[in-house]
XYZ file of C-alpha atoms in Angstrom:
517
model
C -6.468 123.454 2.508
C -3.660 124.770 0.354
C -1.843 122.819 -2.320
C 1.355 122.694 -0.196
C -0.518 121.175 2.742
C -2.110 118.514 0.553
C 1.275 117.547 -0.920
C 2.898 117.437 2.519
C 0.162 115.217 3.847
C 0.475 112.826 0.897
C 4.216 112.525 1.415
C 3.659 111.737 5.101
C 1.173 108.949 4.290
C 3.506 107.425 1.711
C 6.386 107.548 4.182
C 4.373 105.717 6.836
C 3.328 103.026 4.342
C 6.925 102.536 3.218
C 8.000 102.203 6.848
C 5.288 99.565 7.469
C 6.391 97.559 4.445
C 9.997 97.613 5.615
C 8.931 96.329 9.022
C 6.952 93.472 7.412
C 9.908 92.585 5.182
C 12.271 92.590 8.183
C 9.912 90.320 10.130
C 9.636 87.921 7.169
C 13.425 87.798 6.804
C 13.832 87.062 10.514
C 11.243 84.291 10.325
C 12.937 82.776 7.285
C 16.331 82.909 9.018
C 15.001 81.006 12.027
C 12.980 78.525 9.947
C 14.067 74.885 9.915
C 12.625 72.101 7.767
C 10.442 69.565 9.512
C 10.049 66.017 8.192
C 6.306 66.202 8.724
C 6.055 68.711 5.875
C 7.499 66.101 3.549
C 5.066 63.478 4.750
C 2.151 65.808 4.037
C 3.465 66.772 0.604
C 2.720 65.133 -2.697
C 5.129 63.772 -5.246
C 7.392 66.866 -5.181
C 7.696 69.108 -2.102
C 9.042 72.664 -2.474
C 11.298 73.805 0.385
C 12.784 77.280 0.910
C 15.817 77.932 3.065
C 17.495 81.207 3.822
C 20.907 79.598 3.248
C 19.928 77.806 0.028
C 18.541 79.067 -3.264
C 14.944 78.145 -4.214
C 14.780 74.414 -4.862
C 12.545 71.365 -4.835
C 13.061 68.485 -2.428
C 11.797 65.458 -4.368
C 10.383 62.504 -2.478
C 10.006 58.911 -3.678
C 6.651 58.856 -5.497
C 3.948 56.238 -5.083
C 3.916 54.663 -8.531
C 1.004 52.309 -7.860
C -2.112 52.409 -5.647
C -0.680 49.796 -3.258
C 2.946 50.959 -3.212
C 4.198 51.889 0.245
C 7.939 51.543 -0.317
C 10.455 50.750 -3.006
C 14.112 50.820 -3.909
C 16.065 52.631 -6.625
C 17.539 50.085 -9.008
C 19.333 52.619 -11.271
C 19.692 56.374 -11.757
C 19.357 57.636 -15.337
C 20.726 61.119 -14.502
C 23.769 62.520 -12.744
C 24.094 65.550 -10.518
C 24.131 68.706 -12.629
C 22.152 67.153 -15.488
C 19.270 69.065 -17.034
C 15.868 67.494 -17.637
C 12.572 68.273 -19.318
C 9.086 66.905 -18.759
C 8.986 63.203 -19.636
C 12.650 62.460 -18.912
C 13.250 59.484 -16.620
C 14.986 60.295 -13.338
C 15.474 56.714 -12.161
C 14.069 53.183 -12.190
C 12.136 52.281 -9.042
C 11.656 48.660 -8.002
C 8.272 48.141 -6.330
C 6.586 45.098 -4.838
C 5.158 44.214 -8.254
C 7.476 45.530 -10.969
C 10.217 47.965 -11.903
C 8.844 51.304 -13.118
C 10.266 54.624 -14.298
C 10.024 57.855 -12.288
C 9.482 60.584 -14.875
C 9.943 64.349 -14.587
C 6.832 66.516 -14.658
C 8.536 69.820 -15.576
C 11.924 71.272 -16.552
C 14.960 71.879 -14.337
C 18.339 70.630 -13.154
C 19.350 67.815 -10.784
C 21.259 69.591 -8.023
C 21.811 66.745 -5.583
C 21.111 62.992 -5.459
C 20.349 62.082 -1.849
C 19.867 58.299 -2.189
C 22.174 56.192 -4.317
C 20.912 53.187 -6.284
C 20.912 50.019 -4.228
C 18.793 47.436 -2.428
C 17.830 49.598 0.568
C 14.089 50.039 0.947
C 12.786 53.633 0.853
C 9.373 54.707 2.098
C 7.165 56.687 -0.252
C 7.656 60.414 0.364
C 11.195 60.082 1.687
C 13.559 62.564 -0.058
C 15.688 61.108 -2.829
C 17.006 64.193 -4.690
C 16.982 67.994 -5.030
C 16.132 69.876 -8.215
C 16.529 73.574 -9.066
C 15.253 75.804 -11.832
C 18.529 77.699 -12.391
C 21.785 75.969 -13.307
C 23.730 78.575 -11.303
C 22.142 77.243 -8.078
C 23.503 73.683 -8.453
C 26.767 74.367 -6.637
C 24.976 75.579 -3.506
C 23.806 72.011 -2.756
C 27.161 70.288 -3.078
C 27.390 69.569 0.663
C 23.674 69.406 1.377
C 22.702 66.879 4.078
C 19.181 65.733 4.976
C 18.058 66.845 8.400
C 15.354 65.330 10.569
C 14.244 61.807 11.449
C 13.317 60.953 7.869
C 16.987 60.813 6.977
C 17.175 57.467 8.761
C 14.792 55.869 6.295
C 16.982 56.739 3.309
C 20.579 56.058 2.441
C 22.829 58.566 4.177
C 24.330 61.280 1.969
C 27.585 61.120 3.892
C 28.663 57.623 4.972
C 28.409 56.909 8.676
C 31.738 56.501 10.485
C 32.717 52.932 11.376
C 32.461 53.661 15.108
C 28.814 54.651 14.760
C 28.047 51.414 12.935
C 29.817 49.429 15.601
C 27.879 51.150 18.375
C 24.577 49.961 16.884
C 24.656 46.168 17.270
C 22.515 44.131 14.922
C 19.524 42.289 16.287
C 20.384 38.878 17.671
C 19.562 36.195 15.086
C 16.821 33.752 15.883
C 17.700 30.052 16.329
C 16.461 29.412 12.799
C 18.961 31.931 11.454
C 21.864 30.019 12.954
C 20.932 26.856 11.099
C 22.619 26.309 7.723
C 20.436 26.391 4.646
C 20.678 22.840 3.296
C 18.788 23.630 0.130
C 21.059 26.446 -1.093
C 24.583 26.092 0.216
C 25.735 28.943 -2.000
C 23.331 31.429 -0.396
C 24.936 34.081 1.773
C 23.778 35.158 5.205
C 21.332 38.091 5.395
C 23.066 41.469 5.163
C 22.274 44.367 7.480
C 22.481 48.003 6.405
C 23.946 50.784 8.526
C 20.732 50.998 10.561
C 20.682 47.299 11.467
C 17.880 46.409 9.031
C 17.878 43.274 6.882
C 18.397 44.110 3.201
C 15.560 42.585 1.177
C 13.482 43.472 -1.851
C 10.035 45.017 -1.271
C 8.342 41.868 -2.581
C 10.411 39.734 -0.198
C 9.278 41.940 2.706
C 5.667 41.546 1.591
C 5.848 37.747 1.236
C 7.635 37.333 4.564
C 4.952 39.422 6.266
C 2.126 37.386 4.679
C 3.771 34.060 5.570
C 4.880 35.317 9.016
C 8.553 34.516 8.332
C 11.476 36.140 10.111
C 13.654 37.738 7.427
C 16.673 37.471 9.708
C 16.400 33.677 9.408
C 16.446 33.637 5.594
C 19.664 33.537 3.579
C 19.801 35.934 0.631
C 21.020 34.987 -2.844
C 20.836 38.471 -4.365
C 23.620 41.039 -4.776
C 25.514 41.654 -1.529
C 23.381 39.043 0.255
C 20.071 40.771 -0.523
C 17.017 38.613 0.185
C 14.872 38.117 -2.914
C 11.271 36.950 -3.165
C 12.511 33.568 -4.416
C 14.522 33.126 -1.205
C 11.360 33.649 0.853
C 9.396 31.203 -1.309
C 12.059 28.496 -1.005
C 12.524 29.006 2.745
C 11.184 26.203 4.942
C 10.776 27.387 8.542
C 10.086 23.929 9.953
C 13.295 22.515 8.464
C 15.318 25.424 9.806
C 13.815 25.018 13.246
C 14.545 21.306 13.192
C 18.170 21.921 12.253
C 18.510 24.272 15.209
C 17.039 21.646 17.512
C 19.522 19.014 16.394
C 22.414 21.381 17.072
C 21.449 21.449 20.757
C 20.468 17.766 21.026
C 22.743 15.614 18.820
C 21.208 12.341 19.993
C 17.636 13.412 19.234
C 15.490 12.413 16.257
C 16.982 13.421 12.866
C 16.100 16.875 11.602
C 13.774 15.825 8.732
C 11.691 13.693 11.087
C 11.465 16.511 13.624
C 10.386 18.917 10.897
C 7.707 16.521 9.714
C 6.368 15.952 13.217
C 6.353 19.676 13.934
C 4.475 20.411 10.703
C 1.858 17.722 11.439
C 0.921 18.807 14.961
C -2.741 17.859 15.383
C -5.292 20.691 15.546
C -7.529 21.217 18.534
C -10.963 19.612 18.798
C -13.880 20.915 16.661
C -16.156 23.523 18.235
C -19.917 23.205 17.720
C -22.184 26.211 17.495
C -25.790 26.953 16.675
C -26.195 25.206 13.319
C -22.505 24.940 12.494
C -19.216 23.320 13.520
C -15.799 25.012 13.413
C -12.863 22.742 12.603
C -9.530 24.280 13.643
C -6.762 23.932 11.086
C -3.359 22.463 11.769
C -0.190 24.445 11.131
C 0.459 22.321 8.048
C -2.989 23.055 6.576
C -2.629 26.804 7.172
C 0.806 26.869 5.588
C -0.455 24.913 2.573
C -3.386 27.305 2.165
C -1.077 30.337 2.363
C 1.309 28.916 -0.243
C -1.487 27.995 -2.663
C -3.047 31.452 -2.312
C 0.333 33.076 -2.874
C 1.018 30.948 -5.962
C -2.392 31.622 -7.479
C -1.939 35.367 -6.967
C 1.629 35.644 -8.201
C 1.831 33.143 -11.054
C 0.109 33.929 -14.389
C -1.459 30.493 -14.957
C -2.660 29.146 -18.270
C -3.658 25.599 -19.171
C -3.087 23.146 -22.034
C -5.087 19.924 -22.428
C -4.617 16.862 -24.624
C -6.235 13.419 -24.936
C -3.769 10.514 -24.970
C -4.245 6.882 -25.908
C -2.687 4.322 -23.598
C -3.573 1.023 -25.332
C 0.079 0.134 -25.984
C 1.075 1.252 -22.499
C -1.515 -1.039 -20.874
C -0.322 -3.976 -22.973
C 3.313 -3.391 -21.990
C 2.341 -3.007 -18.325
C 0.660 -6.418 -18.395
C 3.735 -8.038 -19.937
C 6.118 -6.474 -17.415
C 4.017 -7.373 -14.396
C 3.710 -10.995 -15.559
C 7.461 -11.328 -15.898
C 8.438 -9.622 -12.634
C 8.208 -10.521 -8.961
C 4.618 -10.675 -7.696
C 5.502 -8.395 -4.753
C 6.181 -5.502 -7.147
C 3.470 -4.273 -9.489
C 4.143 -1.456 -11.918
C 1.147 0.876 -12.220
C 0.009 3.171 -15.023
C 0.981 6.029 -12.718
C 4.607 4.867 -12.734
C 4.700 4.893 -16.540
C 3.269 8.418 -16.643
C 5.777 9.723 -14.079
C 8.614 8.304 -16.159
C 7.131 9.783 -19.351
C 6.858 13.233 -17.752
C 10.501 13.094 -16.652
C 11.765 12.041 -20.083
C 9.744 14.819 -21.744
C 12.009 17.288 -19.946
C 14.912 16.063 -22.076
C 13.013 17.052 -25.218
C 11.855 20.409 -23.827
C 14.242 21.270 -20.945
C 12.962 24.856 -20.596
C 9.860 23.522 -18.818
C 12.058 22.230 -15.983
C 12.725 25.778 -14.770
C 11.875 28.444 -12.184
C 11.120 32.156 -12.298
C 13.520 33.994 -9.958
C 12.583 37.651 -10.569
C 15.597 38.746 -12.632
C 16.555 35.330 -14.072
C 15.003 32.065 -15.253
C 16.808 29.083 -13.746
C 16.767 25.856 -15.821
C 17.568 22.701 -13.821
C 19.677 19.806 -15.048
C 17.825 17.138 -13.047
C 14.097 16.472 -12.730
C 12.996 16.334 -9.085
C 9.291 15.530 -9.172
C 6.778 16.123 -6.379
C 4.065 13.442 -6.433
C 0.746 14.485 -4.866
C -0.694 11.673 -2.731
C -3.211 11.409 0.105
C -6.914 11.958 0.649
C -6.951 15.766 0.907
C -6.943 18.211 3.812
C -4.314 17.364 6.403
C -3.710 14.022 4.642
C -2.298 15.632 1.488
C 1.446 15.129 0.921
C 3.930 15.877 -1.857
C 6.980 13.617 -1.492
C 9.746 14.218 -3.998
C 11.429 11.673 -6.277
C 14.838 13.032 -7.170
C 16.426 12.701 -10.611
C 13.443 10.739 -11.958
C 14.695 10.591 -15.538
C 17.606 8.286 -14.568
C 15.480 5.796 -12.611
C 13.776 2.714 -13.947
C 10.079 1.898 -13.709
C 10.637 -0.595 -10.895
C 12.551 1.918 -8.768
C 9.924 4.621 -9.352
C 7.156 2.153 -8.471
C 8.915 1.180 -5.240
C 9.419 4.790 -4.104
C 5.818 5.761 -4.852
C 4.495 2.650 -3.103
C 6.558 3.449 0.002
C 5.181 7.001 0.138
C 1.580 5.820 -0.385
C 1.933 3.232 2.378
C 3.335 5.861 4.738
C 0.442 8.220 3.926
C -2.094 5.453 4.571
C -0.499 4.742 7.957
C -0.694 8.409 8.904
C -4.344 8.593 7.842
C -5.220 5.603 10.023
C -3.402 6.318 13.263
C -0.402 8.626 12.709
C -2.280 11.923 12.958
C -3.501 11.181 16.440
C 0.093 11.278 17.680
C 1.181 14.021 15.280
C 3.946 11.810 13.839
C 4.471 11.950 10.079
C 7.254 9.946 8.394
C 10.007 12.122 6.869
C 9.582 10.576 3.411
C 6.236 12.405 3.098
C 7.817 15.844 3.557
C 10.361 16.388 0.825
C 11.670 19.707 -0.487
C 10.045 21.561 -3.363
C 11.136 19.861 -6.574
C 11.199 21.193 -10.121
C 7.857 19.736 -11.316
C 4.592 18.490 -9.785
C 2.577 15.440 -10.881
C -0.911 14.499 -9.721
C -3.354 11.781 -10.779
C -7.055 12.165 -9.950
C -8.179 9.294 -12.137
C -9.046 7.080 -9.170
C -11.781 9.588 -8.266
C -13.319 9.477 -11.735
C -12.193 13.016 -12.561
C -11.830 13.581 -16.290
C -9.529 16.609 -16.097
C -8.064 19.003 -13.546
C -6.237 22.341 -13.783
C -3.722 22.236 -10.895
C -2.250 25.241 -9.089
C 1.462 25.617 -9.762
C 3.644 25.282 -6.691
C 6.159 28.127 -6.587
C 8.928 28.376 -7.650
C 8.068 25.644 -10.164
C 6.823 26.665 -13.596
C 4.540 23.724 -14.462
C 2.263 21.097 -12.928
C 0.667 18.094 -14.661
C -2.718 16.561 -13.772
C -3.954 13.211 -15.108
C -7.633 12.271 -15.497
C -9.419 8.917 -15.402
C -8.902 6.201 -18.019
C -11.979 5.947 -20.235
C -13.104 3.646 -23.025
C -13.908 5.878 -25.976
C -14.889 5.357 -29.589
C -12.247 6.770 -31.912
C -11.655 6.645 -35.694
C -9.985 3.412 -36.712
C -6.710 3.239 -38.561
C -7.729 -0.046 -40.241
C -9.171 0.063 -43.726
C -11.904 -2.490 -43.008
C -13.457 -0.624 -40.040
C -14.524 2.927 -39.400
C -14.292 3.100 -35.602
C -12.680 1.210 -32.793
C -12.673 1.264 -28.987
C -9.622 2.754 -27.279
C -8.580 3.602 -23.715
C -7.779 7.296 -23.379
C -7.164 9.796 -20.629
C -6.974 13.597 -20.479
C -3.751 15.313 -19.406
C -3.754 18.987 -18.365
C -0.569 21.009 -18.022
C -0.644 24.202 -15.919
C 2.071 26.630 -17.031
C 3.637 29.820 -15.703
C 3.464 32.136 -18.703
C 6.530 34.083 -17.493
C 8.675 30.982 -18.081
C 6.741 28.690 -20.437
C 4.766 30.251 -23.268
C 2.071 28.472 -25.253
C 4.370 27.075 -27.938
C 6.819 25.602 -25.418
C 4.014 24.101 -23.328
C 2.517 22.533 -26.456
C 5.879 21.019 -27.411
C 6.221 19.484 -23.961
C 2.718 17.955 -24.098
C 3.465 16.581 -27.566
C 6.628 14.923 -26.221
C 4.695 13.530 -23.246
C 1.990 12.122 -25.543
C 4.622 10.528 -27.790
C 6.271 8.740 -24.839
C 2.936 7.436 -23.512
C 1.653 6.235 -26.886
C 5.043 4.653 -27.669
C 5.977 3.152 -24.287
C 9.052 1.372 -25.625
C 10.831 4.749 -25.373
C 10.401 4.589 -21.586
C 12.645 1.526 -21.427
C 15.542 2.971 -23.417
């Protein structure tokens, strides 16, 4: 074969290969032109999903990351960057509010923010849903000025372009439940729940989680957050039985008052026990299940710590004897009444203990509304509230406690069979909880704090103990002491504040004349 033939053949092969490459490139361009983004690609992607469009420059469609192992959704509380801003690895894009905390979403590489798809606000966003677009070249930013999310995932994020009013009007909100129509008597300043453009109730991720655990309808809860947003504190303070009772009274004005209906509904008797092979199952009442759920929630959410002190009550016992001898025989002031009064007056010395943790704020109350734990346990456990205890005298406190104890005893004897519980045994959640286990011989107890309260006090049994004597002619003497344990929420009350409160409580008990001032 001659040299000319070899060269001609080589040129022919190269021409065919070039033609094949052109055909492949044309096919790829046609496929890219007809390609449309599918939301499923975003769901399968990781933290950042790269998307390529024929009409857009190369870019990255960034989804909401999962910032914790249990995070399924969150909301953007604030953006730290604007459209067109440059970023490097480690810069913070935005602050993301999760069900547990507010965390920063940091950049992993360098680039530019071309488009913010979801504005900061209370709307919940699922993990993986697109929140912004980034590009590598600053010249490509302008191409995404009018970019709009396509696909069904756009509904789970805030719309880039606001929906027209007619569209919002054509999508009626879900009809509120009867409980939603009832006014919230505990927080008259709370606004009604707000719906977003898709008819969903606006609530924080933690509020959604708590409502799901407690089986509450968010549409029936009034929100106290910005623009009527439902916060976790709103869910914790919500009482479904009271709301249901209020709705019942609106349809039957001549029926039993709402508090009594709520109490009877909460104390519906459980079904009969079921015996098995070597065991017996005791069904729980609605009240017992609700109490268990609230205690579990409080123990999980509240960072408990405990402070304990021994207190002498010799002077208090002597004053109690003098007061009971001089008063009517039908009214007897107990040691418990003195201790309740002492706990209330201690709030004046350390008012920051009389407070609640409400996510973004700490609310300090002016009045002391104290829940007193009474009953024999199980379904016979009640926490009536004594309002504004600090302004009441010992006789008035004694009378209110005696009335609640008598009502609890009546329920334990025959009231549960009919499911009727007096309304005075079911008060609202106060600002502080007091319990006394001394009658059971318990020396000390570390109580679970009842949300949204920040402290709970438990009193142990009175004991005769040998203590150092203050007299010069004797080394030891016998004294009556008891152990007091204060459970504190460390988010609100730190160790120093809790110690100051216990010191004030001890001072009032050991100097009981201050309780009469």
